[in-house]
Amino acid sequence: MNSSIEKKIYLARSIGNVEPIEYMVPYPNTIALLEGQNIKYSKQLLYEKPEITNIDFFNLVQQTANWLESINIHPKEEVALPDLGSPQSEILLYGIWHLGAVAILSKSKKIDKKIFTRLHIIEPDIDLFDIIHPFPKKFIPRYKALLDDEALINYTDNSNIRLSHYNLLVNTNGLKKLLKINRGVRIACDLEPLDSSWTVFKVLLPLYCGAIYSDSNPDITISSKDTTATYFLRKDIDKYGNLKNNHIGICLENTAVLCLGNEPIHLTEIEKENGFLKLNGHSVMMGYTDNLINERAFKKNGLWVKLNNINH
């Protein structure tokens, strides 16, 4: 990526006089969130069924990282994350991050390998628990990702969206502020591991809030399908400005969450103009993998997303 595009992206990721270098999250990467929760709350329940505490989850993540290393996956390489069901998909994602690698989420069953230089495909029919069982519960990473390092790529039919560890953490932090979720609250979410909205809502949010994931007895339900859920997720954000108070606007170029009702997520500014959303803020992505698309999208000190292309 040339310096001109990098500068345009940096300007889009700034909001007012607050630049993204002035980090607003207390973690140096996503895996540090998990490590942090285990300092004080290692015995707190994270998943109700199967019963998994924070320390159980961390041990499974470390076993997963050891397994990934054993099959010759290295830091900064790309790993296509399959749908293994919950919580195996979540554990695999954290294992990828603990190794220092990058996850690719996709609705497509086939990813164009020509786009990625070091792509690993993990088959969707594995039982992660069986595979990682022999591996040690202690993993010492050879590389620890930085906040600005790439953590995840949304692979789509139109363009591929690059997100950093900071993107994911700051978007989750903003979501916590919007929803005001307290420790011990039970959350259910019907998202599947297809894009970063699953990552923010189902992988990061429960840990960030100290919540418990519970399908059977939730206090809060989050859904992209059920309009009666506590919070209904919408990608048709051409309706931005007229969303109901419990509707959450989703824009993958803004990591995942754009707004709750008509309130933008923390550290995000939104303008609607001539069929585009102009976005500024710390949740704005690292850019597309295609620099030609970056040239068109990043201009006039912001990220311009065409509304009729926003539902990836």
PDB file of C-alpha atoms in Angstrom:
ATOM      1  CA  MET A   1       0.000   0.000   0.000  1.00  0.00           C
ATOM      2  CA  ASN A   2       1.503   3.335  -1.014  1.00  0.00           C
ATOM      3  CA  SER A   3       1.978   6.224   1.407  1.00  0.00           C
ATOM      4  CA  SER A   4      -0.697   8.355  -0.262  1.00  0.00           C
ATOM      5  CA  ILE A   5      -3.418   5.789   0.389  1.00  0.00           C
ATOM      6  CA  GLU A   6      -2.116   5.145   3.902  1.00  0.00           C
ATOM      7  CA  LYS A   7      -2.440   8.858   4.670  1.00  0.00           C
ATOM      8  CA  LYS A   8      -6.024   8.947   3.358  1.00  0.00           C
ATOM      9  CA  ILE A   9      -6.930   5.939   5.485  1.00  0.00           C
ATOM     10  CA  TYR A  10      -5.319   7.533   8.531  1.00  0.00           C
ATOM     11  CA  LEU A  11      -7.369  10.698   8.012  1.00  0.00           C
ATOM     12  CA  ALA A  12     -10.575   8.638   7.728  1.00  0.00           C
ATOM     13  CA  ARG A  13      -9.712   6.852  10.973  1.00  0.00           C
ATOM     14  CA  SER A  14      -9.365  10.167  12.805  1.00  0.00           C
ATOM     15  CA  ILE A  15     -12.324  11.910  14.367  1.00  0.00           C
ATOM     16  CA  GLY A  16     -12.040  15.620  15.002  1.00  0.00           C
ATOM     17  CA  ASN A  17      -8.627  16.116  16.537  1.00  0.00           C
ATOM     18  CA  VAL A  18      -8.529  12.601  18.027  1.00  0.00           C
ATOM     19  CA  GLU A  19      -6.202  10.459  15.926  1.00  0.00           C
ATOM     20  CA  PRO A  20      -6.197   6.646  16.023  1.00  0.00           C
ATOM     21  CA  ILE A  21      -2.709   6.744  17.522  1.00  0.00           C
ATOM     22  CA  GLU A  22      -4.380   7.984  20.736  1.00  0.00           C
ATOM     23  CA  TYR A  23      -5.564   4.513  21.591  1.00  0.00           C
ATOM     24  CA  MET A  24      -8.796   4.246  23.538  1.00  0.00           C
ATOM     25  CA  VAL A  25      -8.683   0.565  24.567  1.00  0.00           C
ATOM     26  CA  PRO A  26      -6.830  -0.978  27.531  1.00  0.00           C
ATOM     27  CA  TYR A  27      -5.500  -3.998  25.618  1.00  0.00           C
ATOM     28  CA  PRO A  28      -2.482  -4.371  23.285  1.00  0.00           C
ATOM     29  CA  ASN A  29      -4.304  -6.972  21.123  1.00  0.00           C
ATOM     30  CA  THR A  30      -7.365  -9.215  21.141  1.00  0.00           C
ATOM     31  CA  ILE A  31      -5.716 -12.111  22.978  1.00  0.00           C
ATOM     32  CA  ALA A  32      -4.798  -9.720  25.811  1.00  0.00           C
ATOM     33  CA  LEU A  33      -8.544  -9.264  26.423  1.00  0.00           C
ATOM     34  CA  LEU A  34      -8.783 -12.984  27.194  1.00  0.00           C
ATOM     35  CA  GLU A  35      -5.644 -12.891  29.324  1.00  0.00           C
ATOM     36  CA  GLY A  36      -6.986  -9.871  31.206  1.00  0.00           C
ATOM     37  CA  GLN A  37     -10.268 -11.552  32.095  1.00  0.00           C
ATOM     38  CA  ASN A  38      -8.325 -14.460  33.569  1.00  0.00           C
ATOM     39  CA  ILE A  39      -6.380 -12.278  35.993  1.00  0.00           C
ATOM     40  CA  LYS A  40      -9.404 -11.632  38.244  1.00  0.00           C
ATOM     41  CA  TYR A  41     -12.218 -13.707  36.801  1.00  0.00           C
ATOM     42  CA  SER A  42     -10.667 -17.016  35.758  1.00  0.00           C
ATOM     43  CA  LYS A  43     -13.422 -19.068  37.420  1.00  0.00           C
ATOM     44  CA  GLN A  44     -16.309 -17.012  36.029  1.00  0.00           C
ATOM     45  CA  LEU A  45     -18.602 -18.861  33.666  1.00  0.00           C
ATOM     46  CA  LEU A  46     -18.206 -17.797  30.021  1.00  0.00           C
ATOM     47  CA  TYR A  47     -20.401 -20.436  28.322  1.00  0.00           C
ATOM     48  CA  GLU A  48     -23.399 -21.958  30.053  1.00  0.00           C
ATOM     49  CA  LYS A  49     -23.657 -25.014  27.755  1.00  0.00           C
ATOM     50  CA  PRO A  50     -21.182 -26.616  27.484  1.00  0.00           C
ATOM     51  CA  GLU A  51     -20.039 -25.265  30.832  1.00  0.00           C
ATOM     52  CA  ILE A  52     -16.809 -23.376  30.167  1.00  0.00           C
ATOM     53  CA  THR A  53     -15.172 -20.876  32.501  1.00  0.00           C
ATOM     54  CA  ASN A  54     -12.743 -18.160  31.437  1.00  0.00           C
ATOM     55  CA  ILE A  55      -9.751 -20.316  32.382  1.00  0.00           C
ATOM     56  CA  ASP A  56     -11.215 -23.368  30.620  1.00  0.00           C
ATOM     57  CA  PHE A  57     -11.627 -21.257  27.484  1.00  0.00           C
ATOM     58  CA  PHE A  58      -8.085 -19.895  27.704  1.00  0.00           C
ATOM     59  CA  ASN A  59      -6.667 -23.399  28.121  1.00  0.00           C
ATOM     60  CA  LEU A  60      -8.576 -24.567  25.032  1.00  0.00           C
ATOM     61  CA  VAL A  61      -7.275 -21.558  23.085  1.00  0.00           C
ATOM     62  CA  GLN A  62      -3.699 -22.363  24.090  1.00  0.00           C
ATOM     63  CA  GLN A  63      -4.134 -25.991  23.051  1.00  0.00           C
ATOM     64  CA  THR A  64      -5.537 -24.761  19.724  1.00  0.00           C
ATOM     65  CA  ALA A  65      -2.559 -22.470  19.154  1.00  0.00           C
ATOM     66  CA  ASN A  66      -0.195 -25.387  19.805  1.00  0.00           C
ATOM     67  CA  TRP A  67      -2.100 -27.505  17.286  1.00  0.00           C
ATOM     68  CA  LEU A  68      -2.060 -24.760  14.651  1.00  0.00           C
ATOM     69  CA  GLU A  69       1.690 -24.401  15.097  1.00  0.00           C
ATOM     70  CA  SER A  70       2.085 -28.184  14.751  1.00  0.00           C
ATOM     71  CA  ILE A  71       0.472 -28.082  11.290  1.00  0.00           C
ATOM     72  CA  ASN A  72       2.951 -25.419  10.160  1.00  0.00           C
ATOM     73  CA  ILE A  73       0.818 -22.303  10.415  1.00  0.00           C
ATOM     74  CA  HIS A  74       2.970 -19.302  11.243  1.00  0.00           C
ATOM     75  CA  PRO A  75       2.418 -15.758  12.570  1.00  0.00           C
ATOM     76  CA  LYS A  76       0.932 -13.285  10.063  1.00  0.00           C
ATOM     77  CA  GLU A  77      -0.260 -16.079   7.753  1.00  0.00           C
ATOM     78  CA  GLU A  78      -3.943 -16.216   6.749  1.00  0.00           C
ATOM     79  CA  VAL A  79      -6.265 -18.934   8.026  1.00  0.00           C
ATOM     80  CA  ALA A  80      -9.763 -19.455   6.610  1.00  0.00           C
ATOM     81  CA  LEU A  81     -12.021 -20.031   9.601  1.00  0.00           C
ATOM     82  CA  PRO A  82     -14.746 -22.660   9.053  1.00  0.00           C
ATOM     83  CA  ASP A  83     -18.045 -22.935  10.892  1.00  0.00           C
ATOM     84  CA  LEU A  84     -17.356 -25.544  13.570  1.00  0.00           C
ATOM     85  CA  GLY A  85     -20.326 -24.537  15.685  1.00  0.00           C
ATOM     86  CA  SER A  86     -20.186 -22.686  18.995  1.00  0.00           C
ATOM     87  CA  PRO A  87     -17.933 -22.555  20.977  1.00  0.00           C
ATOM     88  CA  GLN A  88     -15.423 -24.349  18.725  1.00  0.00           C
ATOM     89  CA  SER A  89     -15.372 -21.583  16.096  1.00  0.00           C
ATOM     90  CA  GLU A  90     -14.756 -18.977  18.786  1.00  0.00           C
ATOM     91  CA  ILE A  91     -11.938 -21.025  20.314  1.00  0.00           C
ATOM     92  CA  LEU A  92     -10.338 -21.540  16.909  1.00  0.00           C
ATOM     93  CA  LEU A  93     -10.420 -17.807  16.192  1.00  0.00           C
ATOM     94  CA  TYR A  94      -8.698 -16.991  19.470  1.00  0.00           C
ATOM     95  CA  GLY A  95      -6.175 -19.746  18.755  1.00  0.00           C
ATOM     96  CA  ILE A  96      -5.371 -18.110  15.416  1.00  0.00           C
ATOM     97  CA  TRP A  97      -4.861 -14.766  17.150  1.00  0.00           C
ATOM     98  CA  HIS A  98      -2.769 -16.308  19.934  1.00  0.00           C
ATOM     99  CA  LEU A  99      -0.471 -17.730  17.264  1.00  0.00           C
ATOM    100  CA  GLY A 100      -0.212 -14.233  15.748  1.00  0.00           C
ATOM    101  CA  ALA A 101      -1.982 -15.227  12.513  1.00  0.00           C
ATOM    102  CA  VAL A 102      -4.852 -13.586  10.601  1.00  0.00           C
ATOM    103  CA  ALA A 103      -8.360 -15.058  10.280  1.00  0.00           C
ATOM    104  CA  ILE A 104     -10.438 -14.937   7.096  1.00  0.00           C
ATOM    105  CA  LEU A 105     -14.217 -15.014   7.408  1.00  0.00           C
ATOM    106  CA  SER A 106     -16.332 -15.659   4.342  1.00  0.00           C
ATOM    107  CA  LYS A 107     -19.852 -16.473   3.215  1.00  0.00           C
ATOM    108  CA  SER A 108     -18.334 -18.224   0.208  1.00  0.00           C
ATOM    109  CA  LYS A 109     -17.300 -21.876   0.471  1.00  0.00           C
ATOM    110  CA  LYS A 110     -14.410 -21.180  -1.877  1.00  0.00           C
ATOM    111  CA  ILE A 111     -11.837 -18.452  -1.328  1.00  0.00           C
ATOM    112  CA  ASP A 112      -9.766 -17.225  -4.246  1.00  0.00           C
ATOM    113  CA  LYS A 113      -6.276 -18.310  -3.185  1.00  0.00           C
ATOM    114  CA  LYS A 114      -4.689 -15.902  -5.663  1.00  0.00           C
ATOM    115  CA  ILE A 115      -5.684 -12.982  -3.420  1.00  0.00           C
ATOM    116  CA  PHE A 116      -3.774 -14.312  -0.415  1.00  0.00           C
ATOM    117  CA  THR A 117      -0.085 -15.087  -0.277  1.00  0.00           C
ATOM    118  CA  ARG A 118      -0.039 -17.629   2.563  1.00  0.00           C
ATOM    119  CA  LEU A 119      -3.534 -19.063   2.933  1.00  0.00           C
ATOM    120  CA  HIS A 120      -4.368 -22.103   5.081  1.00  0.00           C
ATOM    121  CA  ILE A 121      -7.719 -23.882   4.786  1.00  0.00           C
ATOM    122  CA  ILE A 122      -9.105 -25.710   7.836  1.00  0.00           C
ATOM    123  CA  GLU A 123     -11.778 -28.243   6.976  1.00  0.00           C
ATOM    124  CA  PRO A 124     -15.256 -27.663   8.438  1.00  0.00           C
ATOM    125  CA  ASP A 125     -15.890 -31.295   9.435  1.00  0.00           C
ATOM    126  CA  ILE A 126     -13.266 -31.518  12.186  1.00  0.00           C
ATOM    127  CA  ASP A 127     -13.964 -31.877  15.914  1.00  0.00           C
ATOM    128  CA  LEU A 128     -11.644 -29.283  17.394  1.00  0.00           C
ATOM    129  CA  PHE A 129     -11.954 -30.660  20.920  1.00  0.00           C
ATOM    130  CA  ASP A 130     -10.781 -34.112  19.794  1.00  0.00           C
ATOM    131  CA  ILE A 131      -7.902 -32.705  17.739  1.00  0.00           C
ATOM    132  CA  ILE A 132      -6.472 -30.414  20.417  1.00  0.00           C
ATOM    133  CA  HIS A 133      -6.934 -32.820  23.338  1.00  0.00           C
ATOM    134  CA  PRO A 134      -3.306 -34.160  23.279  1.00  0.00           C
ATOM    135  CA  PHE A 135      -1.747 -30.694  23.117  1.00  0.00           C
ATOM    136  CA  PRO A 136      -0.431 -28.772  26.154  1.00  0.00           C
ATOM    137  CA  LYS A 137      -2.490 -26.048  27.831  1.00  0.00           C
ATOM    138  CA  LYS A 138       0.428 -23.656  27.785  1.00  0.00           C
ATOM    139  CA  PHE A 139       1.437 -21.789  24.637  1.00  0.00           C
ATOM    140  CA  ILE A 140       4.282 -19.300  24.381  1.00  0.00           C
ATOM    141  CA  PRO A 141       3.793 -17.254  21.198  1.00  0.00           C
ATOM    142  CA  ARG A 142       6.780 -16.478  19.017  1.00  0.00           C
ATOM    143  CA  TYR A 143       5.029 -13.292  17.902  1.00  0.00           C
ATOM    144  CA  LYS A 144       2.578 -11.067  19.761  1.00  0.00           C
ATOM    145  CA  ALA A 145       0.390  -8.976  17.488  1.00  0.00           C
ATOM    146  CA  LEU A 146       0.264  -5.209  17.898  1.00  0.00           C
ATOM    147  CA  LEU A 147      -2.943  -3.167  17.881  1.00  0.00           C
ATOM    148  CA  ASP A 148      -2.327  -1.980  14.322  1.00  0.00           C
ATOM    149  CA  ASP A 149      -1.601  -5.494  13.026  1.00  0.00           C
ATOM    150  CA  GLU A 150      -4.125  -7.179  10.782  1.00  0.00           C
ATOM    151  CA  ALA A 151      -6.410  -9.520  12.738  1.00  0.00           C
ATOM    152  CA  LEU A 152      -9.216 -10.405  10.354  1.00  0.00           C
ATOM    153  CA  ILE A 153     -10.264 -10.163   6.711  1.00  0.00           C
ATOM    154  CA  ASN A 154     -13.909 -10.127   5.616  1.00  0.00           C
ATOM    155  CA  TYR A 155     -13.847 -11.975   2.292  1.00  0.00           C
ATOM    156  CA  THR A 156     -16.807 -10.825   0.160  1.00  0.00           C
ATOM    157  CA  ASP A 157     -17.958 -10.997  -3.440  1.00  0.00           C
ATOM    158  CA  ASN A 158     -17.305  -7.284  -3.962  1.00  0.00           C
ATOM    159  CA  SER A 159     -14.191  -6.464  -1.968  1.00  0.00           C
ATOM    160  CA  ASN A 160     -12.138  -7.779   0.936  1.00  0.00           C
ATOM    161  CA  ILE A 161     -12.133  -5.745   4.132  1.00  0.00           C
ATOM    162  CA  ARG A 162      -9.026  -5.655   6.348  1.00  0.00           C
ATOM    163  CA  LEU A 163      -9.462  -5.136  10.090  1.00  0.00           C
ATOM    164  CA  SER A 164      -6.851  -4.631  12.787  1.00  0.00           C
ATOM    165  CA  HIS A 165      -6.841  -5.809  16.397  1.00  0.00           C
ATOM    166  CA  TYR A 166      -7.560  -2.201  17.318  1.00  0.00           C
ATOM    167  CA  ASN A 167     -10.555  -2.021  14.950  1.00  0.00           C
ATOM    168  CA  LEU A 168     -12.131  -5.034  16.619  1.00  0.00           C
ATOM    169  CA  LEU A 169     -11.407  -3.935  20.184  1.00  0.00           C
ATOM    170  CA  VAL A 170     -12.501  -0.315  19.779  1.00  0.00           C
ATOM    171  CA  ASN A 171     -15.722  -1.347  18.019  1.00  0.00           C
ATOM    172  CA  THR A 172     -16.490  -3.830  20.808  1.00  0.00           C
ATOM    173  CA  ASN A 173     -15.678  -1.205  23.420  1.00  0.00           C
ATOM    174  CA  GLY A 174     -18.082   1.209  21.729  1.00  0.00           C
ATOM    175  CA  LEU A 175     -20.771  -1.478  21.569  1.00  0.00           C
ATOM    176  CA  LYS A 176     -20.394  -2.118  25.304  1.00  0.00           C
ATOM    177  CA  LYS A 177     -20.942   1.609  25.910  1.00  0.00           C
ATOM    178  CA  LEU A 178     -24.073   1.602  23.725  1.00  0.00           C
ATOM    179  CA  LEU A 179     -25.667  -1.504  25.276  1.00  0.00           C
ATOM    180  CA  LYS A 180     -24.509  -0.896  28.871  1.00  0.00           C
ATOM    181  CA  ILE A 181     -24.063  -4.608  29.567  1.00  0.00           C
ATOM    182  CA  ASN A 182     -22.886  -5.495  33.079  1.00  0.00           C
ATOM    183  CA  ARG A 183     -20.833  -8.445  34.286  1.00  0.00           C
ATOM    184  CA  GLY A 184     -22.830 -11.655  34.686  1.00  0.00           C
ATOM    185  CA  VAL A 185     -25.565 -10.741  32.194  1.00  0.00           C
ATOM    186  CA  ARG A 186     -26.601 -13.666  29.982  1.00  0.00           C
ATOM    187  CA  ILE A 187     -26.386 -13.040  26.229  1.00  0.00           C
ATOM    188  CA  ALA A 188     -27.630 -15.048  23.239  1.00  0.00           C
ATOM    189  CA  CYS A 189     -26.743 -14.279  19.628  1.00  0.00           C
ATOM    190  CA  ASP A 190     -27.731 -16.138  16.442  1.00  0.00           C
ATOM    191  CA  LEU A 191     -24.892 -14.871  14.205  1.00  0.00           C
ATOM    192  CA  GLU A 192     -22.715 -17.385  12.350  1.00  0.00           C
ATOM    193  CA  PRO A 193     -18.967 -17.026  11.635  1.00  0.00           C
ATOM    194  CA  LEU A 194     -19.421 -15.336   8.267  1.00  0.00           C
ATOM    195  CA  ASP A 195     -18.061 -11.850   8.917  1.00  0.00           C
ATOM    196  CA  SER A 196     -16.770  -9.487  11.594  1.00  0.00           C
ATOM    197  CA  SER A 197     -20.219  -8.803  13.068  1.00  0.00           C
ATOM    198  CA  TRP A 198     -20.082 -12.370  14.474  1.00  0.00           C
ATOM    199  CA  THR A 199     -16.601 -11.610  15.806  1.00  0.00           C
ATOM    200  CA  VAL A 200     -17.680  -8.467  17.642  1.00  0.00           C
ATOM    201  CA  PHE A 201     -21.022  -9.711  19.015  1.00  0.00           C
ATOM    202  CA  LYS A 202     -20.353 -13.376  19.719  1.00  0.00           C
ATOM    203  CA  VAL A 203     -16.603 -13.656  20.230  1.00  0.00           C
ATOM    204  CA  LEU A 204     -15.428 -10.398  21.809  1.00  0.00           C
ATOM    205  CA  LEU A 205     -18.483  -8.818  23.469  1.00  0.00           C
ATOM    206  CA  PRO A 206     -19.142 -11.517  26.136  1.00  0.00           C
ATOM    207  CA  LEU A 207     -15.516 -11.365  27.289  1.00  0.00           C
ATOM    208  CA  TYR A 208     -15.330  -7.574  27.097  1.00  0.00           C
ATOM    209  CA  CYS A 209     -18.448  -7.208  29.282  1.00  0.00           C
ATOM    210  CA  GLY A 210     -17.806 -10.181  31.557  1.00  0.00           C
ATOM    211  CA  ALA A 211     -21.074 -11.637  30.281  1.00  0.00           C
ATOM    212  CA  ILE A 212     -22.169 -15.276  30.031  1.00  0.00           C
ATOM    213  CA  TYR A 213     -23.140 -16.813  26.716  1.00  0.00           C
ATOM    214  CA  SER A 214     -26.464 -18.614  27.202  1.00  0.00           C
ATOM    215  CA  ASP A 215     -28.874 -19.818  24.513  1.00  0.00           C
ATOM    216  CA  SER A 216     -31.346 -21.284  27.003  1.00  0.00           C
ATOM    217  CA  ASN A 217     -31.880 -18.469  29.494  1.00  0.00           C
ATOM    218  CA  PRO A 218     -30.626 -15.151  28.094  1.00  0.00           C
ATOM    219  CA  ASP A 219     -31.261 -11.726  29.560  1.00  0.00           C
ATOM    220  CA  ILE A 220     -30.392 -10.129  26.208  1.00  0.00           C
ATOM    221  CA  THR A 221     -30.945 -11.546  22.722  1.00  0.00           C
ATOM    222  CA  ILE A 222     -29.125 -10.265  19.633  1.00  0.00           C
ATOM    223  CA  SER A 223     -30.349 -11.334  16.210  1.00  0.00           C
ATOM    224  CA  SER A 224     -30.094 -10.597  12.510  1.00  0.00           C
ATOM    225  CA  LYS A 225     -33.245 -12.653  11.852  1.00  0.00           C
ATOM    226  CA  ASP A 226     -35.666 -12.214  14.761  1.00  0.00           C
ATOM    227  CA  THR A 227     -37.241  -8.757  14.831  1.00  0.00           C
ATOM    228  CA  THR A 228     -38.521  -9.412  18.376  1.00  0.00           C
ATOM    229  CA  ALA A 229     -34.999  -9.809  19.793  1.00  0.00           C
ATOM    230  CA  THR A 230     -33.738  -7.336  22.363  1.00  0.00           C
ATOM    231  CA  TYR A 231     -31.466  -5.961  19.648  1.00  0.00           C
ATOM    232  CA  PHE A 232     -32.145  -6.457  15.942  1.00  0.00           C
ATOM    233  CA  LEU A 233     -29.167  -6.163  13.577  1.00  0.00           C
ATOM    234  CA  ARG A 234     -29.592  -4.394  10.241  1.00  0.00           C
ATOM    235  CA  LYS A 235     -27.309  -3.980   7.253  1.00  0.00           C
ATOM    236  CA  ASP A 236     -29.830  -1.863   5.315  1.00  0.00           C
ATOM    237  CA  ILE A 237     -28.310   1.276   6.753  1.00  0.00           C
ATOM    238  CA  ASP A 238     -29.518   3.407   3.883  1.00  0.00           C
ATOM    239  CA  LYS A 239     -32.265   3.797   6.523  1.00  0.00           C
ATOM    240  CA  TYR A 240     -29.728   5.438   8.850  1.00  0.00           C
ATOM    241  CA  GLY A 241     -31.456   8.316  10.604  1.00  0.00           C
ATOM    242  CA  ASN A 242     -34.729   6.383  10.818  1.00  0.00           C
ATOM    243  CA  LEU A 243     -33.764   3.244  12.742  1.00  0.00           C
ATOM    244  CA  LYS A 244     -35.707   2.090  15.793  1.00  0.00           C
ATOM    245  CA  ASN A 245     -34.033   2.548  19.168  1.00  0.00           C
ATOM    246  CA  ASN A 246     -33.230  -1.163  19.539  1.00  0.00           C
ATOM    247  CA  HIS A 247     -31.958  -1.595  15.964  1.00  0.00           C
ATOM    248  CA  ILE A 248     -28.200  -1.860  15.490  1.00  0.00           C
ATOM    249  CA  GLY A 249     -26.817  -0.730  12.142  1.00  0.00           C
ATOM    250  CA  ILE A 250     -24.055  -2.969  10.782  1.00  0.00           C
ATOM    251  CA  CYS A 251     -21.381  -1.779   8.356  1.00  0.00           C
ATOM    252  CA  LEU A 252     -18.391  -4.066   7.845  1.00  0.00           C
ATOM    253  CA  GLU A 253     -16.243  -1.174   6.624  1.00  0.00           C
ATOM    254  CA  ASN A 254     -16.743   0.288  10.105  1.00  0.00           C
ATOM    255  CA  THR A 255     -15.594  -3.041  11.609  1.00  0.00           C
ATOM    256  CA  ALA A 256     -19.161  -4.149  12.450  1.00  0.00           C
ATOM    257  CA  VAL A 257     -21.314  -1.794  14.539  1.00  0.00           C
ATOM    258  CA  LEU A 258     -22.167   1.602  13.093  1.00  0.00           C
ATOM    259  CA  CYS A 259     -24.967   2.810  15.343  1.00  0.00           C
ATOM    260  CA  LEU A 260     -27.692   1.954  17.832  1.00  0.00           C
ATOM    261  CA  GLY A 261     -30.874   3.544  16.550  1.00  0.00           C
ATOM    262  CA  ASN A 262     -29.664   6.928  15.368  1.00  0.00           C
ATOM    263  CA  GLU A 263     -26.761   7.137  17.842  1.00  0.00           C
ATOM    264  CA  PRO A 264     -23.361   6.471  16.237  1.00  0.00           C
ATOM    265  CA  ILE A 265     -21.004   4.133  18.034  1.00  0.00           C
ATOM    266  CA  HIS A 266     -18.360   5.831  20.186  1.00  0.00           C
ATOM    267  CA  LEU A 267     -15.542   7.530  18.239  1.00  0.00           C
ATOM    268  CA  THR A 268     -17.487   7.458  14.961  1.00  0.00           C
ATOM    269  CA  GLU A 269     -18.962  10.255  12.852  1.00  0.00           C
ATOM    270  CA  ILE A 270     -21.499   9.570  10.086  1.00  0.00           C
ATOM    271  CA  GLU A 271     -22.691  11.793   7.259  1.00  0.00           C
ATOM    272  CA  LYS A 272     -25.223  10.754   4.632  1.00  0.00           C
ATOM    273  CA  GLU A 273     -24.676  12.387   1.258  1.00  0.00           C
ATOM    274  CA  ASN A 274     -25.757  11.595  -2.324  1.00  0.00           C
ATOM    275  CA  GLY A 275     -26.212   7.845  -1.849  1.00  0.00           C
ATOM    276  CA  PHE A 276     -23.064   7.435   0.266  1.00  0.00           C
ATOM    277  CA  LEU A 277     -22.191   7.263   3.917  1.00  0.00           C
ATOM    278  CA  LYS A 278     -19.093   9.247   4.832  1.00  0.00           C
ATOM    279  CA  LEU A 279     -17.457   7.622   7.843  1.00  0.00           C
ATOM    280  CA  ASN A 280     -14.796   8.923  10.183  1.00  0.00           C
ATOM    281  CA  GLY A 281     -13.548   7.306  13.343  1.00  0.00           C
ATOM    282  CA  HIS A 282     -11.497   4.657  15.021  1.00  0.00           C
ATOM    283  CA  SER A 283     -13.667   1.761  13.834  1.00  0.00           C
ATOM    284  CA  VAL A 284     -12.981   2.584  10.170  1.00  0.00           C
ATOM    285  CA  MET A 285     -11.234  -0.413   8.592  1.00  0.00           C
ATOM    286  CA  MET A 286      -7.550  -0.694   7.642  1.00  0.00           C
ATOM    287  CA  GLY A 287      -8.681  -0.625   4.016  1.00  0.00           C
ATOM    288  CA  TYR A 288      -9.668  -3.027   1.252  1.00  0.00           C
ATOM    289  CA  THR A 289      -7.170  -5.552  -0.088  1.00  0.00           C
ATOM    290  CA  ASP A 290      -7.580  -3.892  -3.511  1.00  0.00           C
ATOM    291  CA  ASN A 291      -5.800  -0.526  -3.694  1.00  0.00           C
ATOM    292  CA  LEU A 292      -7.870   0.600  -6.674  1.00  0.00           C
ATOM    293  CA  ILE A 293     -10.981   0.343  -4.512  1.00  0.00           C
ATOM    294  CA  ASN A 294      -9.138   2.141  -1.705  1.00  0.00           C
ATOM    295  CA  GLU A 295      -8.394   5.042  -4.042  1.00  0.00           C
ATOM    296  CA  ARG A 296     -12.096   5.440  -4.809  1.00  0.00           C
ATOM    297  CA  ALA A 297     -13.338   4.941  -1.257  1.00  0.00           C
ATOM    298  CA  PHE A 298     -10.926   7.041   0.801  1.00  0.00           C
ATOM    299  CA  LYS A 299     -11.211  10.704  -0.155  1.00  0.00           C
ATOM    300  CA  LYS A 300     -12.173  14.102   1.258  1.00  0.00           C
ATOM    301  CA  ASN A 301     -10.799  13.118   4.681  1.00  0.00           C
ATOM    302  CA  GLY A 302     -13.176  10.182   5.082  1.00  0.00           C
ATOM    303  CA  LEU A 303     -14.298   6.739   3.968  1.00  0.00           C
ATOM    304  CA  TRP A 304     -17.143   6.865   1.452  1.00  0.00           C
ATOM    305  CA  VAL A 305     -19.315   3.739   1.323  1.00  0.00           C
ATOM    306  CA  LYS A 306     -21.967   3.436  -1.370  1.00  0.00           C
ATOM    307  CA  LEU A 307     -25.272   2.595   0.267  1.00  0.00           C
ATOM    308  CA  ASN A 308     -26.529   0.070  -2.271  1.00  0.00           C
ATOM    309  CA  ASN A 309     -23.302  -1.951  -1.863  1.00  0.00           C
ATOM    310  CA  ILE A 310     -23.326  -2.015   1.913  1.00  0.00           C
ATOM    311  CA  ASN A 311     -25.095  -5.359   2.478  1.00  0.00           C
ATOM    312  CA  HIS A 312     -22.195  -7.722   1.764  1.00  0.00           C
TER     313      HIS A 312
END
